[in-house]
PDB file of N, CA, C and O in Angstrom:
ATOM      1  N   PRO R   1      97.946 155.221 155.122  1.00 52.00           N
ATOM      2  CA  PRO R   1      98.357 154.836 156.466  1.00 52.00           C
ATOM      3  C   PRO R   1      98.492 155.998 157.431  1.00 52.00           C
ATOM      4  O   PRO R   1      98.264 155.831 158.606  1.00 52.00           O
ATOM      5  N   GLY R   2      98.834 157.186 157.000  1.00 60.00           N
ATOM      6  CA  GLY R   2      98.996 158.309 157.896  1.00 60.00           C
ATOM      7  C   GLY R   2      97.728 158.677 158.633  1.00 60.00           C
ATOM      8  O   GLY R   2      97.763 159.307 159.672  1.00 60.00           O
ATOM      9  N   SER R   3      96.599 158.277 158.109  1.00 70.00           N
ATOM     10  CA  SER R   3      95.325 158.624 158.734  1.00 70.00           C
ATOM     11  C   SER R   3      94.945 157.675 159.870  1.00 70.00           C
ATOM     12  O   SER R   3      93.946 157.902 160.536  1.00 70.00           O
ATOM     13  N   PHE R   4      95.682 156.617 160.115  1.00 72.00           N
ATOM     14  CA  PHE R   4      95.385 155.696 161.216  1.00 72.00           C
ATOM     15  C   PHE R   4      95.359 156.421 162.557  1.00 72.00           C
ATOM     16  O   PHE R   4      94.601 156.055 163.440  1.00 72.00           O
ATOM     17  N   ALA R   5      96.184 157.409 162.706  1.00 69.00           N
ATOM     18  CA  ALA R   5      96.293 158.104 163.986  1.00 69.00           C
ATOM     19  C   ALA R   5      94.981 158.750 164.409  1.00 69.00           C
ATOM     20  O   ALA R   5      94.754 158.968 165.590  1.00 69.00           O
ATOM     21  N   ASN R   6      94.096 159.011 163.481  1.00 82.00           N
ATOM     22  CA  ASN R   6      92.804 159.618 163.785  1.00 82.00           C
ATOM     23  C   ASN R   6      91.739 158.593 164.147  1.00 82.00           C
ATOM     24  O   ASN R   6      90.633 158.962 164.518  1.00 82.00           O
ATOM     25  N   LEU R   7      92.037 157.324 164.028  1.00 87.00           N
ATOM     26  CA  LEU R   7      91.064 156.261 164.248  1.00 87.00           C
ATOM     27  C   LEU R   7      91.282 155.597 165.605  1.00 87.00           C
ATOM     28  O   LEU R   7      91.420 154.386 165.706  1.00 87.00           O
ATOM     29  N   LEU R   8      91.276 156.369 166.650  1.00 84.00           N
ATOM     30  CA  LEU R   8      91.640 155.885 167.978  1.00 84.00           C
ATOM     31  C   LEU R   8      90.685 154.845 168.537  1.00 84.00           C
ATOM     32  O   LEU R   8      91.062 154.076 169.416  1.00 84.00           O
ATOM     33  N   SER R   9      89.455 154.771 168.039  1.00 92.00           N
ATOM     34  CA  SER R   9      88.484 153.794 168.530  1.00 92.00           C
ATOM     35  C   SER R   9      88.414 152.550 167.649  1.00 92.00           C
ATOM     36  O   SER R   9      87.593 151.669 167.896  1.00 92.00           O
ATOM     37  N   LEU R  10      89.257 152.468 166.642  1.00 94.00           N
ATOM     38  CA  LEU R  10      89.231 151.343 165.713  1.00 94.00           C
ATOM     39  C   LEU R  10      89.532 150.037 166.445  1.00 94.00           C
ATOM     40  O   LEU R  10      90.496 149.937 167.194  1.00 94.00           O
ATOM     41  N   GLU R  11      88.696 149.012 166.218  1.00 96.00           N
ATOM     42  CA  GLU R  11      88.872 147.720 166.874  1.00 96.00           C
ATOM     43  C   GLU R  11      89.318 146.627 165.921  1.00 96.00           C
ATOM     44  O   GLU R  11      89.875 145.630 166.356  1.00 96.00           O
ATOM     45  N   SER R  12      89.079 146.789 164.637  1.00 96.00           N
ATOM     46  CA  SER R  12      89.441 145.767 163.657  1.00 96.00           C
ATOM     47  C   SER R  12      90.084 146.427 162.452  1.00 96.00           C
ATOM     48  O   SER R  12      89.559 147.405 161.920  1.00 96.00           O
ATOM     49  N   LEU R  13      91.212 145.869 162.032  1.00 94.00           N
ATOM     50  CA  LEU R  13      91.941 146.411 160.886  1.00 94.00           C
ATOM     51  C   LEU R  13      92.316 145.263 159.962  1.00 94.00           C
ATOM     52  O   LEU R  13      92.932 144.291 160.391  1.00 94.00           O
ATOM     53  N   VAL R  14      91.915 145.379 158.701  1.00 96.00           N
ATOM     54  CA  VAL R  14      92.207 144.349 157.700  1.00 96.00           C
ATOM     55  C   VAL R  14      93.142 144.950 156.654  1.00 96.00           C
ATOM     56  O   VAL R  14      92.745 145.858 155.914  1.00 96.00           O
ATOM     57  N   LEU R  15      94.365 144.446 156.614  1.00 93.00           N
ATOM     58  CA  LEU R  15      95.364 144.877 155.637  1.00 93.00           C
ATOM     59  C   LEU R  15      95.761 143.716 154.728  1.00 93.00           C
ATOM     60  O   LEU R  15      96.847 143.694 154.165  1.00 93.00           O
ATOM     61  N   THR R  16      94.892 142.757 154.585  1.00 96.00           N
ATOM     62  CA  THR R  16      95.149 141.540 153.819  1.00 96.00           C
ATOM     63  C   THR R  16      95.376 141.846 152.339  1.00 96.00           C
ATOM     64  O   THR R  16      94.654 142.645 151.748  1.00 96.00           O
ATOM     65  N   GLY R  17      96.383 141.172 151.766  1.00 97.00           N
ATOM     66  CA  GLY R  17      96.613 141.198 150.333  1.00 97.00           C
ATOM     67  C   GLY R  17      97.086 142.514 149.756  1.00 97.00           C
ATOM     68  O   GLY R  17      96.804 142.824 148.605  1.00 97.00           O
ATOM     69  N   ASN R  18      97.847 143.270 150.507  1.00 95.00           N
ATOM     70  CA  ASN R  18      98.336 144.565 150.031  1.00 95.00           C
ATOM     71  C   ASN R  18      99.816 144.564 149.649  1.00 95.00           C
ATOM     72  O   ASN R  18     100.348 145.598 149.283  1.00 95.00           O
ATOM     73  N   GLN R  19     100.483 143.424 149.772  1.00 95.00           N
ATOM     74  CA  GLN R  19     101.908 143.320 149.443  1.00 95.00           C
ATOM     75  C   GLN R  19     102.767 144.279 150.255  1.00 95.00           C
ATOM     76  O   GLN R  19     103.809 144.743 149.789  1.00 95.00           O
ATOM     77  N   LEU R  20     102.344 144.580 151.482  1.00 94.00           N
ATOM     78  CA  LEU R  20     103.103 145.467 152.363  1.00 94.00           C
ATOM     79  C   LEU R  20     104.379 144.771 152.824  1.00 94.00           C
ATOM     80  O   LEU R  20     104.379 143.585 153.135  1.00 94.00           O
ATOM     81  N   ARG R  21     105.466 145.505 152.903  1.00 93.00           N
ATOM     82  CA  ARG R  21     106.749 144.967 153.370  1.00 93.00           C
ATOM     83  C   ARG R  21     107.070 145.410 154.796  1.00 93.00           C
ATOM     84  O   ARG R  21     107.804 144.747 155.501  1.00 93.00           O
ATOM     85  N   LYS R  22     106.532 146.560 155.196  1.00 89.00           N
ATOM     86  CA  LYS R  22     106.781 147.094 156.530  1.00 89.00           C
ATOM     87  C   LYS R  22     105.450 147.434 157.175  1.00 89.00           C
ATOM     88  O   LYS R  22     104.525 147.889 156.507  1.00 89.00           O
ATOM     89  N   PHE R  23     105.394 147.216 158.488  1.00 85.00           N
ATOM     90  CA  PHE R  23     104.194 147.558 159.222  1.00 85.00           C
ATOM     91  C   PHE R  23     104.045 149.067 159.295  1.00 85.00           C
ATOM     92  O   PHE R  23     105.007 149.762 159.634  1.00 85.00           O
ATOM     93  N   PRO R  24     102.863 149.575 158.986  1.00 84.00           N
ATOM     94  CA  PRO R  24     102.648 151.011 159.186  1.00 84.00           C
ATOM     95  C   PRO R  24     102.787 151.335 160.672  1.00 84.00           C
ATOM     96  O   PRO R  24     102.091 150.761 161.504  1.00 84.00           O
ATOM     97  N   ARG R  25     103.690 152.190 161.021  1.00 82.00           N
ATOM     98  CA  ARG R  25     103.936 152.545 162.431  1.00 82.00           C
ATOM     99  C   ARG R  25     102.708 153.172 163.088  1.00 82.00           C
ATOM    100  O   ARG R  25     102.564 153.138 164.296  1.00 82.00           O
ATOM    101  N   GLU R  26     101.826 153.734 162.276  1.00 84.00           N
ATOM    102  CA  GLU R  26     100.615 154.349 162.812  1.00 84.00           C
ATOM    103  C   GLU R  26      99.731 153.340 163.539  1.00 84.00           C
ATOM    104  O   GLU R  26      98.928 153.718 164.384  1.00 84.00           O
ATOM    105  N   ILE R  27      99.881 152.051 163.227  1.00 86.00           N
ATOM    106  CA  ILE R  27      99.106 151.012 163.912  1.00 86.00           C
ATOM    107  C   ILE R  27      99.378 151.050 165.410  1.00 86.00           C
ATOM    108  O   ILE R  27      98.512 150.738 166.220  1.00 86.00           O
ATOM    109  N   LEU R  28     100.565 151.467 165.791  1.00 85.00           N
ATOM    110  CA  LEU R  28     100.951 151.479 167.204  1.00 85.00           C
ATOM    111  C   LEU R  28     100.101 152.430 168.037  1.00 85.00           C
ATOM    112  O   LEU R  28     100.019 152.282 169.248  1.00 85.00           O
ATOM    113  N   SER R  29      99.433 153.368 167.401  1.00 86.00           N
ATOM    114  CA  SER R  29      98.591 154.317 168.141  1.00 86.00           C
ATOM    115  C   SER R  29      97.161 153.800 168.330  1.00 86.00           C
ATOM    116  O   SER R  29      96.347 154.447 168.985  1.00 86.00           O
ATOM    117  N   LEU R  30      96.859 152.625 167.782  1.00 89.00           N
ATOM    118  CA  LEU R  30      95.505 152.063 167.860  1.00 89.00           C
ATOM    119  C   LEU R  30      95.382 151.191 169.104  1.00 89.00           C
ATOM    120  O   LEU R  30      95.393 149.971 169.038  1.00 89.00           O
ATOM    121  N   HIS R  31      95.237 151.813 170.254  1.00 89.00           N
ATOM    122  CA  HIS R  31      95.265 151.110 171.529  1.00 89.00           C
ATOM    123  C   HIS R  31      94.014 150.295 171.823  1.00 89.00           C
ATOM    124  O   HIS R  31      93.994 149.521 172.775  1.00 89.00           O
ATOM    125  N   ARG R  32      92.975 150.445 171.017  1.00 93.00           N
ATOM    126  CA  ARG R  32      91.749 149.655 171.194  1.00 93.00           C
ATOM    127  C   ARG R  32      91.638 148.540 170.161  1.00 93.00           C
ATOM    128  O   ARG R  32      90.626 147.855 170.081  1.00 93.00           O
ATOM    129  N   LEU R  33      92.676 148.355 169.377  1.00 94.00           N
ATOM    130  CA  LEU R  33      92.658 147.350 168.321  1.00 94.00           C
ATOM    131  C   LEU R  33      92.531 145.955 168.915  1.00 94.00           C
ATOM    132  O   LEU R  33      93.302 145.568 169.789  1.00 94.00           O
ATOM    133  N   VAL R  34      91.530 145.210 168.453  1.00 96.00           N
ATOM    134  CA  VAL R  34      91.261 143.871 168.956  1.00 96.00           C
ATOM    135  C   VAL R  34      91.637 142.823 167.911  1.00 96.00           C
ATOM    136  O   VAL R  34      92.127 141.751 168.245  1.00 96.00           O
ATOM    137  N   SER R  35      91.438 143.130 166.639  1.00 96.00           N
ATOM    138  CA  SER R  35      91.647 142.170 165.565  1.00 96.00           C
ATOM    139  C   SER R  35      92.495 142.789 164.466  1.00 96.00           C
ATOM    140  O   SER R  35      92.193 143.885 163.983  1.00 96.00           O
ATOM    141  N   LEU R  36      93.560 142.082 164.071  1.00 94.00           N
ATOM    142  CA  LEU R  36      94.458 142.561 163.026  1.00 94.00           C
ATOM    143  C   LEU R  36      94.668 141.450 162.001  1.00 94.00           C
ATOM    144  O   LEU R  36      95.144 140.365 162.331  1.00 94.00           O
ATOM    145  N   HIS R  37      94.279 141.718 160.766  1.00 95.00           N
ATOM    146  CA  HIS R  37      94.426 140.757 159.667  1.00 95.00           C
ATOM    147  C   HIS R  37      95.496 141.298 158.716  1.00 95.00           C
ATOM    148  O   HIS R  37      95.286 142.342 158.083  1.00 95.00           O
ATOM    149  N   ILE R  38      96.606 140.591 158.642  1.00 93.00           N
ATOM    150  CA  ILE R  38      97.723 141.053 157.805  1.00 93.00           C
ATOM    151  C   ILE R  38      98.209 139.956 156.861  1.00 93.00           C
ATOM    152  O   ILE R  38      99.353 139.964 156.423  1.00 93.00           O
ATOM    153  N   SER R  39      97.346 139.016 156.539  1.00 96.00           N
ATOM    154  CA  SER R  39      97.707 137.911 155.647  1.00 96.00           C
ATOM    155  C   SER R  39      98.032 138.408 154.242  1.00 96.00           C
ATOM    156  O   SER R  39      97.630 139.504 153.837  1.00 96.00           O
ATOM    157  N   ARG R  40      98.763 137.559 153.511  1.00 97.00           N
ATOM    158  CA  ARG R  40      99.097 137.804 152.113  1.00 97.00           C
ATOM    159  C   ARG R  40      99.769 139.159 151.883  1.00 97.00           C
ATOM    160  O   ARG R  40      99.371 139.943 151.035  1.00 97.00           O
ATOM    161  N   ASN R  41     100.784 139.410 152.690  1.00 95.00           N
ATOM    162  CA  ASN R  41     101.647 140.568 152.501  1.00 95.00           C
ATOM    163  C   ASN R  41     103.075 140.068 152.372  1.00 95.00           C
ATOM    164  O   ASN R  41     103.283 138.887 152.075  1.00 95.00           O
ATOM    165  N   ARG R  42     104.049 140.914 152.606  1.00 96.00           N
ATOM    166  CA  ARG R  42     105.459 140.527 152.477  1.00 96.00           C
ATOM    167  C   ARG R  42     106.245 140.816 153.750  1.00 96.00           C
ATOM    168  O   ARG R  42     107.433 141.098 153.698  1.00 96.00           O
ATOM    169  N   PHE R  43     105.551 140.737 154.874  1.00 93.00           N
ATOM    170  CA  PHE R  43     106.217 141.005 156.149  1.00 93.00           C
ATOM    171  C   PHE R  43     107.217 139.894 156.462  1.00 93.00           C
ATOM    172  O   PHE R  43     106.907 138.720 156.336  1.00 93.00           O
ATOM    173  N   ASP R  44     108.422 140.280 156.907  1.00 93.00           N
ATOM    174  CA  ASP R  44     109.401 139.278 157.320  1.00 93.00           C
ATOM    175  C   ASP R  44     109.730 139.383 158.806  1.00 93.00           C
ATOM    176  O   ASP R  44     110.348 138.487 159.357  1.00 93.00           O
ATOM    177  N   ILE R  45     109.317 140.477 159.451  1.00 87.00           N
ATOM    178  CA  ILE R  45     109.491 140.623 160.896  1.00 87.00           C
ATOM    179  C   ILE R  45     108.310 141.396 161.470  1.00 87.00           C
ATOM    180  O   ILE R  45     107.629 142.132 160.761  1.00 87.00           O
ATOM    181  N   PHE R  46     108.080 141.204 162.767  1.00 81.00           N
ATOM    182  CA  PHE R  46     107.142 142.028 163.521  1.00 81.00           C
ATOM    183  C   PHE R  46     107.973 143.043 164.293  1.00 81.00           C
ATOM    184  O   PHE R  46     108.898 142.653 165.005  1.00 81.00           O
ATOM    185  N   PRO R  47     107.666 144.329 164.188  1.00 77.00           N
ATOM    186  CA  PRO R  47     108.378 145.286 165.033  1.00 77.00           C
ATOM    187  C   PRO R  47     108.073 144.996 166.508  1.00 77.00           C
ATOM    188  O   PRO R  47     106.929 144.694 166.854  1.00 77.00           O
ATOM    189  N   ILE R  48     109.053 145.065 167.365  1.00 80.00           N
ATOM    190  CA  ILE R  48     108.880 144.781 168.786  1.00 80.00           C
ATOM    191  C   ILE R  48     107.793 145.661 169.398  1.00 80.00           C
ATOM    192  O   ILE R  48     106.988 145.211 170.192  1.00 80.00           O
ATOM    193  N   GLU R  49     107.732 146.920 168.987  1.00 79.00           N
ATOM    194  CA  GLU R  49     106.751 147.852 169.541  1.00 79.00           C
ATOM    195  C   GLU R  49     105.315 147.402 169.281  1.00 79.00           C
ATOM    196  O   GLU R  49     104.394 147.737 170.021  1.00 79.00           O
ATOM    197  N   PHE R  50     105.118 146.642 168.240  1.00 82.00           N
ATOM    198  CA  PHE R  50     103.811 146.131 167.870  1.00 82.00           C
ATOM    199  C   PHE R  50     103.176 145.337 169.013  1.00 82.00           C
ATOM    200  O   PHE R  50     101.969 145.347 169.201  1.00 82.00           O
ATOM    201  N   PHE R  51     103.991 144.695 169.806  1.00 85.00           N
ATOM    202  CA  PHE R  51     103.496 143.839 170.886  1.00 85.00           C
ATOM    203  C   PHE R  51     103.088 144.625 172.122  1.00 85.00           C
ATOM    204  O   PHE R  51     102.717 144.046 173.134  1.00 85.00           O
ATOM    205  N   ASN R  52     103.100 145.935 172.037  1.00 85.00           N
ATOM    206  CA  ASN R  52     102.586 146.780 173.120  1.00 85.00           C
ATOM    207  C   ASN R  52     101.091 147.060 172.970  1.00 85.00           C
ATOM    208  O   ASN R  52     100.493 147.686 173.833  1.00 85.00           O
ATOM    209  N   ILE R  53     100.494 146.602 171.882  1.00 90.00           N
ATOM    210  CA  ILE R  53      99.047 146.777 171.682  1.00 90.00           C
ATOM    211  C   ILE R  53      98.364 145.614 172.406  1.00 90.00           C
ATOM    212  O   ILE R  53      97.954 144.627 171.827  1.00 90.00           O
ATOM    213  N   VAL R  54      98.279 145.740 173.717  1.00 89.00           N
ATOM    214  CA  VAL R  54      97.823 144.630 174.561  1.00 89.00           C
ATOM    215  C   VAL R  54      96.347 144.308 174.401  1.00 89.00           C
ATOM    216  O   VAL R  54      95.887 143.268 174.860  1.00 89.00           O
ATOM    217  N   SER R  55      95.587 145.157 173.722  1.00 93.00           N
ATOM    218  CA  SER R  55      94.163 144.887 173.494  1.00 93.00           C
ATOM    219  C   SER R  55      93.945 143.814 172.427  1.00 93.00           C
ATOM    220  O   SER R  55      92.846 143.258 172.320  1.00 93.00           O
ATOM    221  N   LEU R  56      94.981 143.487 171.638  1.00 94.00           N
ATOM    222  CA  LEU R  56      94.819 142.526 170.551  1.00 94.00           C
ATOM    223  C   LEU R  56      94.371 141.162 171.058  1.00 94.00           C
ATOM    224  O   LEU R  56      94.946 140.607 171.983  1.00 94.00           O
ATOM    225  N   GLN R  57      93.337 140.628 170.423  1.00 95.00           N
ATOM    226  CA  GLN R  57      92.830 139.300 170.730  1.00 95.00           C
ATOM    227  C   GLN R  57      93.037 138.346 169.562  1.00 95.00           C
ATOM    228  O   GLN R  57      93.012 137.136 169.740  1.00 95.00           O
ATOM    229  N   GLU R  58      93.252 138.890 168.373  1.00 95.00           N
ATOM    230  CA  GLU R  58      93.371 138.058 167.174  1.00 95.00           C
ATOM    231  C   GLU R  58      94.359 138.693 166.207  1.00 95.00           C
ATOM    232  O   GLU R  58      94.272 139.882 165.903  1.00 95.00           O
ATOM    233  N   ILE R  59      95.304 137.880 165.750  1.00 92.00           N
ATOM    234  CA  ILE R  59      96.214 138.284 164.684  1.00 92.00           C
ATOM    235  C   ILE R  59      96.183 137.182 163.647  1.00 92.00           C
ATOM    236  O   ILE R  59      96.452 136.025 163.967  1.00 92.00           O
ATOM    237  N   ILE R  60      95.848 137.532 162.437  1.00 93.00           N
ATOM    238  CA  ILE R  60      95.880 136.573 161.337  1.00 93.00           C
ATOM    239  C   ILE R  60      96.975 137.033 160.393  1.00 93.00           C
ATOM    240  O   ILE R  60      96.880 138.121 159.804  1.00 93.00           O
ATOM    241  N   ALA R  61      98.042 136.226 160.280  1.00 91.00           N
ATOM    242  CA  ALA R  61      99.239 136.673 159.559  1.00 91.00           C
ATOM    243  C   ALA R  61      99.788 135.609 158.613  1.00 91.00           C
ATOM    244  O   ALA R  61     100.975 135.603 158.318  1.00 91.00           O
ATOM    245  N   ASN R  62      98.927 134.731 158.114  1.00 94.00           N
ATOM    246  CA  ASN R  62      99.418 133.688 157.220  1.00 94.00           C
ATOM    247  C   ASN R  62      99.845 134.267 155.867  1.00 94.00           C
ATOM    248  O   ASN R  62      99.479 135.383 155.505  1.00 94.00           O
ATOM    249  N   ASN R  63     100.649 133.491 155.159  1.00 96.00           N
ATOM    250  CA  ASN R  63     101.147 133.860 153.830  1.00 96.00           C
ATOM    251  C   ASN R  63     101.941 135.160 153.834  1.00 96.00           C
ATOM    252  O   ASN R  63     101.685 136.073 153.051  1.00 96.00           O
ATOM    253  N   ASN R  64     102.898 135.246 154.738  1.00 94.00           N
ATOM    254  CA  ASN R  64     103.891 136.304 154.783  1.00 94.00           C
ATOM    255  C   ASN R  64     105.259 135.634 154.719  1.00 94.00           C
ATOM    256  O   ASN R  64     105.358 134.445 154.422  1.00 94.00           O
ATOM    257  N   TYR R  65     106.306 136.359 155.005  1.00 94.00           N
ATOM    258  CA  TYR R  65     107.667 135.816 154.973  1.00 94.00           C
ATOM    259  C   TYR R  65     108.265 135.721 156.374  1.00 94.00           C
ATOM    260  O   TYR R  65     109.473 135.803 156.539  1.00 94.00           O
ATOM    261  N   LEU R  66     107.423 135.547 157.360  1.00 90.00           N
ATOM    262  CA  LEU R  66     107.876 135.464 158.753  1.00 90.00           C
ATOM    263  C   LEU R  66     108.545 134.118 158.988  1.00 90.00           C
ATOM    264  O   LEU R  66     107.944 133.078 158.767  1.00 90.00           O
ATOM    265  N   SER R  67     109.783 134.145 159.462  1.00 89.00           N
ATOM    266  CA  SER R  67     110.481 132.894 159.744  1.00 89.00           C
ATOM    267  C   SER R  67     110.403 132.526 161.225  1.00 89.00           C
ATOM    268  O   SER R  67     110.606 131.379 161.587  1.00 89.00           O
ATOM    269  N   SER R  68     110.104 133.508 162.067  1.00 87.00           N
ATOM    270  CA  SER R  68     109.967 133.250 163.501  1.00 87.00           C
ATOM    271  C   SER R  68     109.127 134.376 164.114  1.00 87.00           C
ATOM    272  O   SER R  68     108.893 135.404 163.495  1.00 87.00           O
ATOM    273  N   LEU R  69     108.696 134.124 165.333  1.00 84.00           N
ATOM    274  CA  LEU R  69     107.936 135.121 166.076  1.00 84.00           C
ATOM    275  C   LEU R  69     108.732 135.517 167.303  1.00 84.00           C
ATOM    276  O   LEU R  69     109.304 134.665 167.971  1.00 84.00           O
ATOM    277  N   PRO R  70     108.795 136.798 167.626  1.00 84.00           N
ATOM    278  CA  PRO R  70     109.571 137.240 168.778  1.00 84.00           C
ATOM    279  C   PRO R  70     108.945 136.794 170.099  1.00 84.00           C
ATOM    280  O   PRO R  70     107.734 136.572 170.185  1.00 84.00           O
ATOM    281  N   GLN R  71     109.763 136.686 171.122  1.00 85.00           N
ATOM    282  CA  GLN R  71     109.295 136.320 172.459  1.00 85.00           C
ATOM    283  C   GLN R  71     108.256 137.299 172.976  1.00 85.00           C
ATOM    284  O   GLN R  71     107.399 136.934 173.763  1.00 85.00           O
ATOM    285  N   GLU R  72     108.317 138.538 172.527  1.00 86.00           N
ATOM    286  CA  GLU R  72     107.391 139.566 172.976  1.00 86.00           C
ATOM    287  C   GLU R  72     105.934 139.246 172.634  1.00 86.00           C
ATOM    288  O   GLU R  72     105.023 139.870 173.152  1.00 86.00           O
ATOM    289  N   LEU R  73     105.731 138.260 171.789  1.00 86.00           N
ATOM    290  CA  LEU R  73     104.366 137.814 171.494  1.00 86.00           C
ATOM    291  C   LEU R  73     103.644 137.441 172.773  1.00 86.00           C
ATOM    292  O   LEU R  73     102.440 137.619 172.908  1.00 86.00           O
ATOM    293  N   GLY R  74     104.390 136.993 173.769  1.00 86.00           N
ATOM    294  CA  GLY R  74     103.824 136.640 175.066  1.00 86.00           C
ATOM    295  C   GLY R  74     103.223 137.823 175.806  1.00 86.00           C
ATOM    296  O   GLY R  74     102.426 137.643 176.732  1.00 86.00           O
ATOM    297  N   ASN R  75     103.581 139.048 175.413  1.00 85.00           N
ATOM    298  CA  ASN R  75     102.993 140.248 176.034  1.00 85.00           C
ATOM    299  C   ASN R  75     101.517 140.399 175.688  1.00 85.00           C
ATOM    300  O   ASN R  75     100.787 141.097 176.370  1.00 85.00           O
ATOM    301  N   LEU R  76     101.086 139.753 174.609  1.00 90.00           N
ATOM    302  CA  LEU R  76      99.700 139.862 174.164  1.00 90.00           C
ATOM    303  C   LEU R  76      98.869 138.771 174.824  1.00 90.00           C
ATOM    304  O   LEU R  76      98.487 137.788 174.218  1.00 90.00           O
ATOM    305  N   THR R  77      98.576 138.972 176.071  1.00 92.00           N
ATOM    306  CA  THR R  77      97.912 137.949 176.880  1.00 92.00           C
ATOM    307  C   THR R  77      96.440 137.772 176.539  1.00 92.00           C
ATOM    308  O   THR R  77      95.817 136.807 176.983  1.00 92.00           O
ATOM    309  N   ASN R  78      95.868 138.656 175.714  1.00 93.00           N
ATOM    310  CA  ASN R  78      94.461 138.532 175.331  1.00 93.00           C
ATOM    311  C   ASN R  78      94.269 137.750 174.029  1.00 93.00           C
ATOM    312  O   ASN R  78      93.142 137.553 173.600  1.00 93.00           O
ATOM    313  N   LEU R  79      95.360 137.300 173.406  1.00 91.00           N
ATOM    314  CA  LEU R  79      95.224 136.553 172.153  1.00 91.00           C
ATOM    315  C   LEU R  79      94.460 135.251 172.404  1.00 91.00           C
ATOM    316  O   LEU R  79      94.670 134.567 173.398  1.00 91.00           O
ATOM    317  N   THR R  80      93.574 134.945 171.451  1.00 83.00           N
ATOM    318  CA  THR R  80      92.815 133.686 171.554  1.00 83.00           C
ATOM    319  C   THR R  80      93.183 132.766 170.434  1.00 83.00           C
ATOM    320  O   THR R  80      93.755 133.130 169.461  1.00 83.00           O
TER     321      THR R  80
END
């Protein structure tokens, strides 16, 4: 995960099925990220800062432990 910071042009990131419990904070530096696949992990919350990646158009997050989504999800106006 520490190497994400070097991938500034990355548009799609697939972290599916890794049993991750916390979001790698390095994702926050991926300002061109359009698609994020985080299914089949152990996430129980989205960090608020995550919703500052306004380029996101797609988030696939099924099969996690999320009980609710924060209001800040509305900041991602490009989601389809």
